Structure formats: C-alpha cells, structure tokens
C-alpha cells in the first residue's frame, strides 16, 4: 500500500514492474494518474482512525481506517507500506499502532516493510519524531536505510525518508 502520491507514481510503477506485486495507492487529494499499468490500483481515499473525512489544506476528503480498507480489499498482510503524507504521518502511525484487526496489531503483525517520510515541524519540536521512532522500534521494526528528501531544502519543513523492516522478516533478507 502506498499512502500519498501527489500524482507521482514512479516508485509504485517501478515496484510493480520489478516484483509483479499488486500495488494500491491511496491519495484523496489528487485525481487518478493517467496510464497506470495493470496491477496498480488508485483509490481516492485517505487513511484515518475512523470512517468519515479528513481535512487537508482546508478541504475535506473521504477517509477510512486502514483495517477497514484491508478488509474491503480482502488483504490480511502488507509486504510494504509506504507513508508520504506530508505531516500527517504522526497521526497515522498512532492509529496503526493503536488498532488491531483480526486479533493482530496492524503495524506490528501485518506489515513487513515500512517506508516513511518524516516531516519536521518547528512548532512541535523533536518530541513527535522521537515518539514515532520509539513506537516503530517498539513494534519490532529496524532501520535499514535513510536519506534526506532534498526537495525540502527550500521548504519550511524538513523531510527525511526512512526505511524500516520488521525483525520477524529481516532474516529472510539477510539484514
């Protein structure tokens, strides 16, 4: 699953072509990109703690909890979960860590790889990032890569992309 695309789907297309996996993109703020290859599905839907709406940039968009989306799509496991939702990642992480589905924690038990872009918020300081790392590491994930998003050099919020793999599957990747 890929949360947030801003209409840029190069990563998702590359992943699908290299692996043949089914990819689902969720972004309520943009229209479906033209020419998506077979195996990539676009959903004009946001992720939230409860079914309803989310507000992004002063506009309201439809949203569902991730467990509900997984249930609707008949998915019980995510090999990869990419979250690039420009500042809403902290709320989303809270929901993923607090909720369970089918007797299992969504993040701890049903996700193998977590790709997450953190955005710095000067008003909130370091605490949200520290808390997020504590939560992710506490859920059994380990960092295997990170890099700055250079787009944010000229922007008011810094962005750093982290890749985490769950310890239960890291041995299969020899990490």
Short mmCIF file of N, CA, C and O in Angstrom, two decimals, residues 69-164:
data_model
loop_
_atom_site.label_atom_id
_atom_site.label_comp_id
_atom_site.label_asym_id
_atom_site.label_seq_id
_atom_site.Cartn_x
_atom_site.Cartn_y
_atom_site.Cartn_z
N UNK A 69 -10.04 -0.72 5.08
CA UNK A 69 -9.61 -0.82 3.69
C UNK A 69 -9.06 -2.22 3.41
O UNK A 69 -9.40 -2.85 2.40
N UNK A 70 -8.22 -2.72 4.32
CA UNK A 70 -7.68 -4.08 4.15
C UNK A 70 -8.81 -5.10 4.10
O UNK A 70 -8.79 -6.01 3.27
N UNK A 71 -9.79 -4.95 4.96
CA UNK A 71 -10.93 -5.85 4.99
C UNK A 71 -11.71 -5.77 3.67
O UNK A 71 -12.05 -6.80 3.08
N UNK A 72 -11.98 -4.56 3.21
CA UNK A 72 -12.73 -4.37 1.96
C UNK A 72 -12.00 -5.01 0.78
O UNK A 72 -12.63 -5.55 -0.13
N UNK A 73 -10.66 -4.91 0.78
CA UNK A 73 -9.86 -5.45 -0.32
C UNK A 73 -9.47 -6.92 -0.09
O UNK A 73 -8.77 -7.52 -0.91
N UNK A 74 -9.90 -7.47 1.05
CA UNK A 74 -9.61 -8.86 1.42
C UNK A 74 -8.11 -9.13 1.55
O UNK A 74 -7.61 -10.16 1.14
N UNK A 75 -7.41 -8.16 2.16
CA UNK A 75 -5.97 -8.30 2.42
C UNK A 75 -5.76 -8.50 3.91
O UNK A 75 -6.35 -7.80 4.73
N UNK A 76 -4.90 -9.45 4.26
CA UNK A 76 -4.60 -9.70 5.67
C UNK A 76 -3.15 -9.39 6.01
O UNK A 76 -2.75 -9.48 7.17
N UNK A 77 -2.36 -9.03 5.00
CA UNK A 77 -0.93 -8.82 5.22
C UNK A 77 -0.42 -7.81 4.19
O UNK A 77 -0.83 -7.84 3.03
N UNK A 78 0.48 -6.93 4.61
CA UNK A 78 1.10 -5.97 3.69
C UNK A 78 2.60 -6.21 3.69
O UNK A 78 3.25 -6.10 4.73
N UNK A 79 3.14 -6.52 2.54
CA UNK A 79 4.59 -6.68 2.45
C UNK A 79 5.28 -5.33 2.59
O UNK A 79 6.35 -5.24 3.18
N UNK A 80 4.65 -4.29 2.04
CA UNK A 80 5.25 -2.97 2.10
C UNK A 80 4.17 -1.92 2.31
O UNK A 80 3.13 -1.96 1.65
N UNK A 81 4.45 -1.00 3.24
CA UNK A 81 3.55 0.12 3.50
C UNK A 81 4.36 1.40 3.39
O UNK A 81 5.28 1.62 4.17
N UNK A 82 4.05 2.21 2.38
CA UNK A 82 4.74 3.48 2.16
C UNK A 82 3.82 4.61 2.62
O UNK A 82 2.67 4.68 2.21
N UNK A 83 4.38 5.49 3.48
CA UNK A 83 3.60 6.60 4.00
C UNK A 83 4.35 7.90 3.69
O UNK A 83 5.42 8.15 4.22
N UNK A 84 3.78 8.70 2.81
CA UNK A 84 4.34 10.00 2.46
C UNK A 84 3.16 10.97 2.39
O UNK A 84 2.63 11.25 1.33
N UNK A 85 2.75 11.43 3.57
CA UNK A 85 1.52 12.21 3.64
C UNK A 85 1.75 13.57 4.31
O UNK A 85 0.87 14.10 4.98
N UNK A 86 2.93 14.10 4.11
CA UNK A 86 3.26 15.50 4.39
C UNK A 86 2.76 16.05 5.72
O UNK A 86 2.00 17.01 5.77
N UNK A 87 3.23 15.44 6.80
CA UNK A 87 2.92 15.95 8.13
C UNK A 87 1.85 15.18 8.86
O UNK A 87 1.74 15.28 10.08
N UNK A 88 1.05 14.39 8.16
CA UNK A 88 0.01 13.61 8.81
C UNK A 88 0.51 12.23 9.23
O UNK A 88 -0.25 11.40 9.72
N UNK A 89 1.82 11.97 9.03
CA UNK A 89 2.37 10.66 9.34
C UNK A 89 2.28 10.32 10.83
O UNK A 89 2.13 9.16 11.21
N UNK A 90 2.36 11.31 11.69
CA UNK A 90 2.34 11.05 13.13
C UNK A 90 0.97 10.55 13.58
O UNK A 90 0.88 9.58 14.33
N UNK A 91 -0.08 11.19 13.12
CA UNK A 91 -1.44 10.74 13.44
C UNK A 91 -1.69 9.34 12.88
O UNK A 91 -2.30 8.50 13.53
N UNK A 92 -1.23 9.11 11.65
CA UNK A 92 -1.43 7.82 11.01
C UNK A 92 -0.71 6.72 11.77
O UNK A 92 -1.27 5.64 11.98
N UNK A 93 0.52 6.98 12.20
CA UNK A 93 1.26 6.00 12.99
C UNK A 93 0.51 5.66 14.28
O UNK A 93 0.43 4.50 14.67
N UNK A 94 -0.01 6.67 14.95
CA UNK A 94 -0.76 6.44 16.19
C UNK A 94 -1.91 5.47 15.93
O UNK A 94 -2.12 4.52 16.69
N UNK A 95 -2.65 5.70 14.84
CA UNK A 95 -3.78 4.84 14.51
C UNK A 95 -3.31 3.43 14.21
O UNK A 95 -3.88 2.45 14.69
N UNK A 96 -2.24 3.28 13.43
CA UNK A 96 -1.74 1.95 13.06
C UNK A 96 -1.25 1.18 14.27
O UNK A 96 -1.35 -0.05 14.32
N UNK A 97 -0.70 1.87 15.24
CA UNK A 97 -0.17 1.20 16.43
C UNK A 97 -1.27 0.89 17.44
O UNK A 97 -1.18 -0.10 18.17
N UNK A 98 -2.29 1.70 17.48
CA UNK A 98 -3.37 1.50 18.46
C UNK A 98 -4.38 0.46 18.02
O UNK A 98 -5.01 -0.18 18.85
N UNK A 99 -4.55 0.30 16.73
CA UNK A 99 -5.62 -0.55 16.21
C UNK A 99 -5.12 -1.96 15.92
O UNK A 99 -3.98 -2.18 15.56
N UNK A 100 -6.06 -2.88 16.06
CA UNK A 100 -5.78 -4.24 15.64
C UNK A 100 -6.91 -4.68 14.73
O UNK A 100 -7.98 -4.07 14.70
N UNK A 101 -6.65 -5.70 13.98
CA UNK A 101 -7.65 -6.24 13.08
C UNK A 101 -7.43 -7.74 13.01
O UNK A 101 -6.30 -8.19 12.83
N UNK A 102 -8.47 -8.48 13.18
CA UNK A 102 -8.36 -9.94 13.15
C UNK A 102 -7.49 -10.47 14.29
O UNK A 102 -6.82 -11.47 14.15
N UNK A 103 -7.48 -9.74 15.42
CA UNK A 103 -6.70 -10.17 16.57
C UNK A 103 -5.22 -9.86 16.47
O UNK A 103 -4.43 -10.30 17.30
N UNK A 104 -4.83 -9.12 15.45
CA UNK A 104 -3.41 -8.79 15.26
C UNK A 104 -3.24 -7.28 15.16
O UNK A 104 -4.08 -6.60 14.60
N UNK A 105 -2.12 -6.80 15.68
CA UNK A 105 -1.78 -5.39 15.52
C UNK A 105 -1.48 -5.13 14.05
O UNK A 105 -0.76 -5.91 13.42
N UNK A 106 -2.03 -4.05 13.52
CA UNK A 106 -1.81 -3.78 12.09
C UNK A 106 -0.33 -3.60 11.81
O UNK A 106 0.24 -4.27 10.96
N UNK A 107 0.32 -2.70 12.53
CA UNK A 107 1.72 -2.41 12.22
C UNK A 107 2.65 -3.53 12.68
O UNK A 107 3.48 -4.00 11.91
N UNK A 108 2.50 -3.99 13.90
CA UNK A 108 3.43 -4.99 14.45
C UNK A 108 3.33 -6.34 13.77
O UNK A 108 4.34 -7.01 13.58
N UNK A 109 2.12 -6.76 13.41
CA UNK A 109 1.91 -8.13 12.94
C UNK A 109 1.59 -8.26 11.46
O UNK A 109 1.68 -9.36 10.92
N UNK A 110 1.18 -7.19 10.80
CA UNK A 110 0.68 -7.33 9.43
C UNK A 110 1.47 -6.55 8.39
O UNK A 110 1.10 -6.55 7.22
N UNK A 111 2.55 -5.89 8.79
CA UNK A 111 3.37 -5.12 7.85
C UNK A 111 4.81 -5.61 7.97
O UNK A 111 5.35 -5.72 9.06
N UNK A 112 5.44 -5.92 6.82
CA UNK A 112 6.83 -6.37 6.82
C UNK A 112 7.81 -5.21 6.68
O UNK A 112 8.84 -5.18 7.34
N UNK A 113 7.51 -4.29 5.79
CA UNK A 113 8.41 -3.17 5.49
C UNK A 113 7.62 -1.88 5.59
O UNK A 113 6.51 -1.78 5.08
N UNK A 114 8.22 -0.88 6.24
CA UNK A 114 7.60 0.42 6.41
C UNK A 114 8.52 1.48 5.81
O UNK A 114 9.67 1.62 6.22
N UNK A 115 8.02 2.19 4.80
CA UNK A 115 8.76 3.28 4.17
C UNK A 115 8.04 4.55 4.58
O UNK A 115 6.86 4.72 4.28
N UNK A 116 8.74 5.45 5.26
CA UNK A 116 8.07 6.57 5.90
C UNK A 116 8.88 7.84 5.75
O UNK A 116 10.07 7.86 6.05
N UNK A 117 8.23 8.88 5.27
CA UNK A 117 8.87 10.19 5.21
C UNK A 117 8.40 11.01 6.40
O UNK A 117 7.20 11.25 6.56
N UNK A 118 9.35 11.41 7.24
CA UNK A 118 9.06 12.26 8.39
C UNK A 118 9.22 13.71 7.97
O UNK A 118 10.16 14.06 7.26
N UNK A 119 8.33 14.55 8.47
CA UNK A 119 8.40 15.99 8.22
C UNK A 119 8.62 16.69 9.55
O UNK A 119 7.96 16.40 10.53
N UNK A 120 9.55 17.60 9.55
CA UNK A 120 9.90 18.36 10.73
C UNK A 120 8.91 19.50 10.90
O UNK A 120 8.62 20.23 9.96
N UNK A 121 8.42 19.66 12.11
CA UNK A 121 7.53 20.77 12.42
C UNK A 121 8.19 21.57 13.53
O UNK A 121 8.27 21.12 14.68
N UNK A 122 8.69 22.76 13.20
CA UNK A 122 9.43 23.58 14.16
C UNK A 122 8.59 23.92 15.38
O UNK A 122 9.12 24.02 16.49
N UNK A 123 7.29 24.08 15.21
CA UNK A 123 6.42 24.41 16.34
C UNK A 123 6.34 23.28 17.35
O UNK A 123 6.26 23.52 18.55
N UNK A 124 6.36 22.05 16.88
CA UNK A 124 6.22 20.90 17.78
C UNK A 124 7.56 20.37 18.26
O UNK A 124 7.61 19.58 19.20
N UNK A 125 8.65 20.74 17.59
CA UNK A 125 9.98 20.32 18.02
C UNK A 125 10.27 18.86 17.74
O UNK A 125 9.67 18.24 16.88
N UNK A 126 11.19 18.29 18.51
CA UNK A 126 11.68 16.94 18.29
C UNK A 126 10.77 15.85 18.84
O UNK A 126 10.85 14.70 18.43
N UNK A 127 9.93 16.19 19.80
CA UNK A 127 9.16 15.16 20.51
C UNK A 127 8.34 14.25 19.59
O UNK A 127 8.35 13.04 19.78
N UNK A 128 7.61 14.75 18.59
CA UNK A 128 6.84 13.83 17.73
C UNK A 128 7.73 12.82 16.99
O UNK A 128 7.35 11.65 16.86
N UNK A 129 8.89 13.26 16.54
CA UNK A 129 9.79 12.35 15.83
C UNK A 129 10.35 11.30 16.79
O UNK A 129 10.39 10.10 16.46
N UNK A 130 10.78 11.73 17.97
CA UNK A 130 11.31 10.78 18.95
C UNK A 130 10.25 9.76 19.32
O UNK A 130 10.51 8.55 19.36
N UNK A 131 9.03 10.24 19.57
CA UNK A 131 7.93 9.34 19.92
C UNK A 131 7.65 8.35 18.79
O UNK A 131 7.44 7.16 19.03
N UNK A 132 7.66 8.83 17.55
CA UNK A 132 7.40 7.95 16.40
C UNK A 132 8.46 6.87 16.31
O UNK A 132 8.14 5.69 16.09
N UNK A 133 9.74 7.23 16.48
CA UNK A 133 10.81 6.23 16.45
C UNK A 133 10.64 5.23 17.58
O UNK A 133 10.83 4.02 17.38
N UNK A 134 10.30 5.69 18.77
CA UNK A 134 10.08 4.78 19.89
C UNK A 134 8.96 3.79 19.56
O UNK A 134 9.07 2.60 19.84
N UNK A 135 7.89 4.28 18.96
CA UNK A 135 6.76 3.43 18.60
C UNK A 135 7.14 2.40 17.54
O UNK A 135 6.82 1.22 17.65
N UNK A 136 7.81 2.86 16.49
CA UNK A 136 8.18 1.97 15.38
C UNK A 136 9.17 0.91 15.84
O UNK A 136 9.01 -0.28 15.55
N UNK A 137 10.20 1.33 16.55
CA UNK A 137 11.19 0.36 17.04
C UNK A 137 10.54 -0.58 18.05
O UNK A 137 10.84 -1.78 18.07
N UNK A 138 9.65 -0.06 18.88
CA UNK A 138 8.93 -0.89 19.86
C UNK A 138 8.01 -1.90 19.20
O UNK A 138 7.69 -2.93 19.79
N UNK A 139 7.57 -1.62 17.98
CA UNK A 139 6.70 -2.54 17.24
C UNK A 139 7.51 -3.63 16.53
O UNK A 139 6.94 -4.47 15.85
N UNK A 140 8.84 -3.60 16.68
CA UNK A 140 9.67 -4.66 16.11
C UNK A 140 10.38 -4.31 14.83
O UNK A 140 11.01 -5.16 14.20
N UNK A 141 10.34 -3.06 14.41
CA UNK A 141 11.00 -2.65 13.18
C UNK A 141 12.42 -2.18 13.45
O UNK A 141 12.73 -1.70 14.55
N UNK A 142 13.26 -2.28 12.44
CA UNK A 142 14.63 -1.80 12.49
C UNK A 142 14.91 -0.98 11.23
O UNK A 142 14.42 -1.31 10.15
N UNK A 143 15.71 0.07 11.35
CA UNK A 143 16.05 0.92 10.21
C UNK A 143 17.03 0.19 9.31
O UNK A 143 18.01 -0.38 9.78
N UNK A 144 16.78 0.20 8.00
CA UNK A 144 17.77 -0.34 7.08
C UNK A 144 18.23 0.69 6.05
O UNK A 144 19.20 0.46 5.34
N UNK A 145 17.58 1.86 6.02
CA UNK A 145 18.04 2.91 5.11
C UNK A 145 17.40 4.23 5.51
O UNK A 145 16.32 4.25 6.10
N UNK A 146 18.09 5.32 5.18
CA UNK A 146 17.50 6.65 5.37
C UNK A 146 18.21 7.63 4.46
O UNK A 146 19.37 7.44 4.09
N UNK A 147 17.51 8.68 4.09
CA UNK A 147 18.10 9.73 3.26
C UNK A 147 17.24 10.99 3.36
O UNK A 147 16.03 10.92 3.56
N UNK A 148 17.87 12.15 3.23
CA UNK A 148 17.09 13.39 3.24
C UNK A 148 16.33 13.53 1.92
O UNK A 148 16.79 13.07 0.88
N UNK A 149 15.18 14.14 1.98
CA UNK A 149 14.45 14.47 0.78
C UNK A 149 14.89 15.88 0.40
O UNK A 149 14.51 16.85 1.06
N UNK A 150 15.70 16.01 -0.62
CA UNK A 150 16.31 17.29 -0.96
C UNK A 150 15.31 18.33 -1.44
O UNK A 150 15.62 19.51 -1.47
N UNK A 151 14.10 17.91 -1.77
CA UNK A 151 13.06 18.87 -2.13
C UNK A 151 12.84 19.87 -1.00
O UNK A 151 12.55 21.02 -1.22
N UNK A 152 13.01 19.40 0.22
CA UNK A 152 12.69 20.23 1.37
C UNK A 152 13.78 21.23 1.75
O UNK A 152 13.61 21.99 2.69
N UNK A 153 14.87 21.28 1.03
CA UNK A 153 15.91 22.26 1.32
C UNK A 153 15.35 23.67 1.24
O UNK A 153 15.68 24.53 2.03
N UNK A 154 14.46 23.92 0.29
CA UNK A 154 13.91 25.25 0.10
C UNK A 154 12.52 25.40 0.73
O UNK A 154 11.87 26.41 0.54
N UNK A 155 12.07 24.41 1.46
CA UNK A 155 10.73 24.42 2.04
C UNK A 155 10.80 24.69 3.55
O UNK A 155 11.84 24.49 4.18
N UNK A 156 9.68 25.09 4.14
CA UNK A 156 9.68 25.39 5.57
C UNK A 156 9.77 24.16 6.47
O UNK A 156 10.09 24.27 7.63
N UNK A 157 9.46 22.97 5.95
CA UNK A 157 9.51 21.75 6.75
C UNK A 157 10.53 20.79 6.15
O UNK A 157 10.54 20.57 4.95
N UNK A 158 11.39 20.25 6.98
CA UNK A 158 12.38 19.29 6.51
C UNK A 158 11.73 17.93 6.32
O UNK A 158 10.80 17.58 7.03
N UNK A 159 12.24 17.15 5.38
CA UNK A 159 11.73 15.80 5.16
C UNK A 159 12.88 14.82 5.10
O UNK A 159 13.88 15.06 4.41
N UNK A 160 12.75 13.74 5.85
CA UNK A 160 13.75 12.67 5.82
C UNK A 160 13.00 11.36 5.63
O UNK A 160 12.03 11.07 6.33
N UNK A 161 13.46 10.57 4.67
CA UNK A 161 12.82 9.30 4.36
C UNK A 161 13.57 8.17 5.07
O UNK A 161 14.79 8.06 4.96
N UNK A 162 12.81 7.35 5.79
CA UNK A 162 13.37 6.20 6.49
C UNK A 162 12.72 4.93 5.97
O UNK A 162 11.52 4.92 5.68
N UNK A 163 13.51 3.88 5.89
CA UNK A 163 13.00 2.56 5.53
C UNK A 163 13.24 1.63 6.72
O UNK A 163 14.36 1.55 7.23
N UNK A 164 12.19 0.96 7.14
CA UNK A 164 12.25 0.04 8.27
C UNK A 164 11.83 -1.34 7.79
O UNK A 164 10.97 -1.47 6.92
#
